[in-house]
Amino acid sequence: MIKAVVEDGLSRNEAARVFRVGIASAIRWVKAFEETQRTAALPTGGDRRSVLKPHREWLLELRRKENDLTLDAIAERLLRRHGVEADKSMLSRFFAGEGISFKKNRVRQRADSARCRPPFRNDLAHRSDLISPAIPR
């Protein structure tokens, strides 16, 4: 596709149509070739190092000191303190790798639904300790 644009003189739009690729992709590929002479695709996958690993001790200490922080709050502090942008999923994977989970507790839980609890019983007949013994006549 790049050869068609650079050597054969096709426009990027024409080359995109001929090679059945998106116009934006054709524009990006030609621009990358013009800037770097690269014709191969960039590598995908592989080992991607965590930007959180260098801050491991700080993150673990923060979690120890303030264990009620949300992942959003930790991400905000990490950005302010170290200039590292992290989202909830990144932090969740980091802490899971360290064996730390963020379990819900009673304070953070929403109000329960009727499906999650036994049906309400208005009568007290099921409480034998509240029923007075029968008085013989």
XYZ file of C-alpha atoms in Angstrom:
137
model
C 0.000 0.000 0.000
C 2.844 2.384 0.851
C 4.579 1.574 -2.452
C 1.381 2.433 -4.332
C 1.304 5.876 -2.732
C 5.027 6.706 -2.688
C 6.201 5.150 -5.972
C 3.080 4.772 -8.112
C 1.574 8.143 -7.215
C -1.806 7.005 -5.891
C -3.470 9.254 -3.358
C -3.875 7.874 0.125
C -7.638 7.659 -0.408
C -7.235 5.760 -3.687
C -4.728 3.365 -2.123
C -7.063 2.762 0.813
C -9.898 1.878 -1.588
C -7.702 -0.388 -3.763
C -6.228 -2.267 -0.783
C -9.526 -2.287 1.131
C -8.233 -0.568 4.267
C -9.507 2.437 6.123
C -8.531 5.855 4.861
C -7.215 6.837 8.306
C -5.039 3.702 8.370
C -3.594 4.488 4.942
C -2.803 8.038 6.041
C -1.117 6.818 9.261
C 0.937 4.168 7.453
C 2.227 6.575 4.812
C 3.002 9.200 7.456
C 4.928 6.612 9.522
C 6.889 5.619 6.404
C 7.711 9.230 5.573
C 8.930 9.892 9.134
C 10.777 6.642 9.898
C 11.058 4.671 6.614
C 9.280 1.842 8.445
C 7.083 -0.432 6.337
C 6.494 -3.250 8.821
C 3.749 -3.215 11.411
C 4.674 -2.366 14.976
C 5.096 -5.374 17.252
C 2.073 -6.439 19.274
C 1.754 -8.240 22.562
C 4.850 -9.308 24.385
C 6.002 -8.350 27.826
C 4.687 -4.975 28.922
C 6.308 -3.732 32.086
C 4.027 -2.275 34.686
C 4.494 1.399 35.441
C 3.384 0.556 38.983
C 6.272 -1.791 39.857
C 8.728 1.049 40.641
C 6.138 2.379 43.120
C 5.374 -0.996 44.711
C 6.583 -0.158 48.209
C 4.782 3.196 48.250
C 1.515 1.576 47.079
C 1.714 -1.238 49.616
C 2.523 1.199 52.428
C -0.403 3.423 51.415
C -2.691 0.384 51.463
C -1.378 -0.618 54.916
C -1.852 2.863 56.365
C -5.250 3.578 54.809
C -6.899 0.298 53.910
C -10.298 1.866 53.251
C -9.174 3.828 50.167
C -10.913 3.099 46.885
C -8.940 2.282 43.765
C -9.980 5.664 42.344
C -8.577 7.435 45.415
C -5.308 5.485 45.147
C -5.051 6.390 41.451
C -5.567 10.062 42.290
C -2.848 10.021 44.962
C -0.462 8.152 42.677
C -0.914 10.831 40.025
C -0.440 13.701 42.488
C 2.530 12.163 44.291
C 4.446 10.439 41.479
C 2.901 11.736 38.242
C 1.876 8.210 37.222
C -1.508 7.784 35.539
C -3.239 4.555 36.503
C -6.820 3.431 36.201
C -8.840 1.142 38.450
C -8.221 -1.980 36.388
C -4.444 -1.425 36.357
C -4.396 -0.962 40.134
C -6.705 -3.924 40.633
C -4.343 -6.202 38.666
C -1.347 -4.846 40.580
C -2.917 -5.473 44.001
C -4.269 -8.875 42.935
C -0.712 -9.826 41.963
C 0.347 -8.816 45.473
C -2.412 -10.965 46.995
C -4.513 -7.986 48.084
C -8.190 -7.759 47.232
C -10.689 -4.984 47.725
C -13.631 -6.716 49.340
C -16.847 -4.930 49.967
C -17.723 -4.338 53.576
C -21.053 -3.526 55.206
C -20.365 0.214 55.207
C -19.722 0.345 51.456
C -22.571 -1.948 50.403
C -25.688 -0.566 48.827
C -29.078 -1.133 50.336
C -30.010 -4.751 49.772
C -32.858 -5.846 47.568
C -35.825 -7.940 48.565
C -34.390 -10.840 46.573
C -31.333 -10.971 48.866
C -33.105 -11.489 52.174
C -35.780 -13.815 53.556
C -39.376 -12.653 53.169
C -40.711 -10.312 55.834
C -43.007 -11.976 58.352
C -45.430 -9.683 60.089
C -46.689 -12.245 62.577
C -44.718 -13.345 65.600
C -45.935 -16.931 65.518
C -42.573 -18.152 64.303
C -40.883 -16.840 67.483
C -41.619 -19.477 70.128
C -39.804 -17.455 72.790
C -42.382 -14.666 72.472
C -45.477 -16.854 72.744
C -46.884 -17.045 76.244
C -47.772 -20.511 77.528
C -51.388 -21.494 77.259
C -53.382 -20.818 80.398
C -55.371 -23.915 81.423
C -59.092 -23.410 82.040
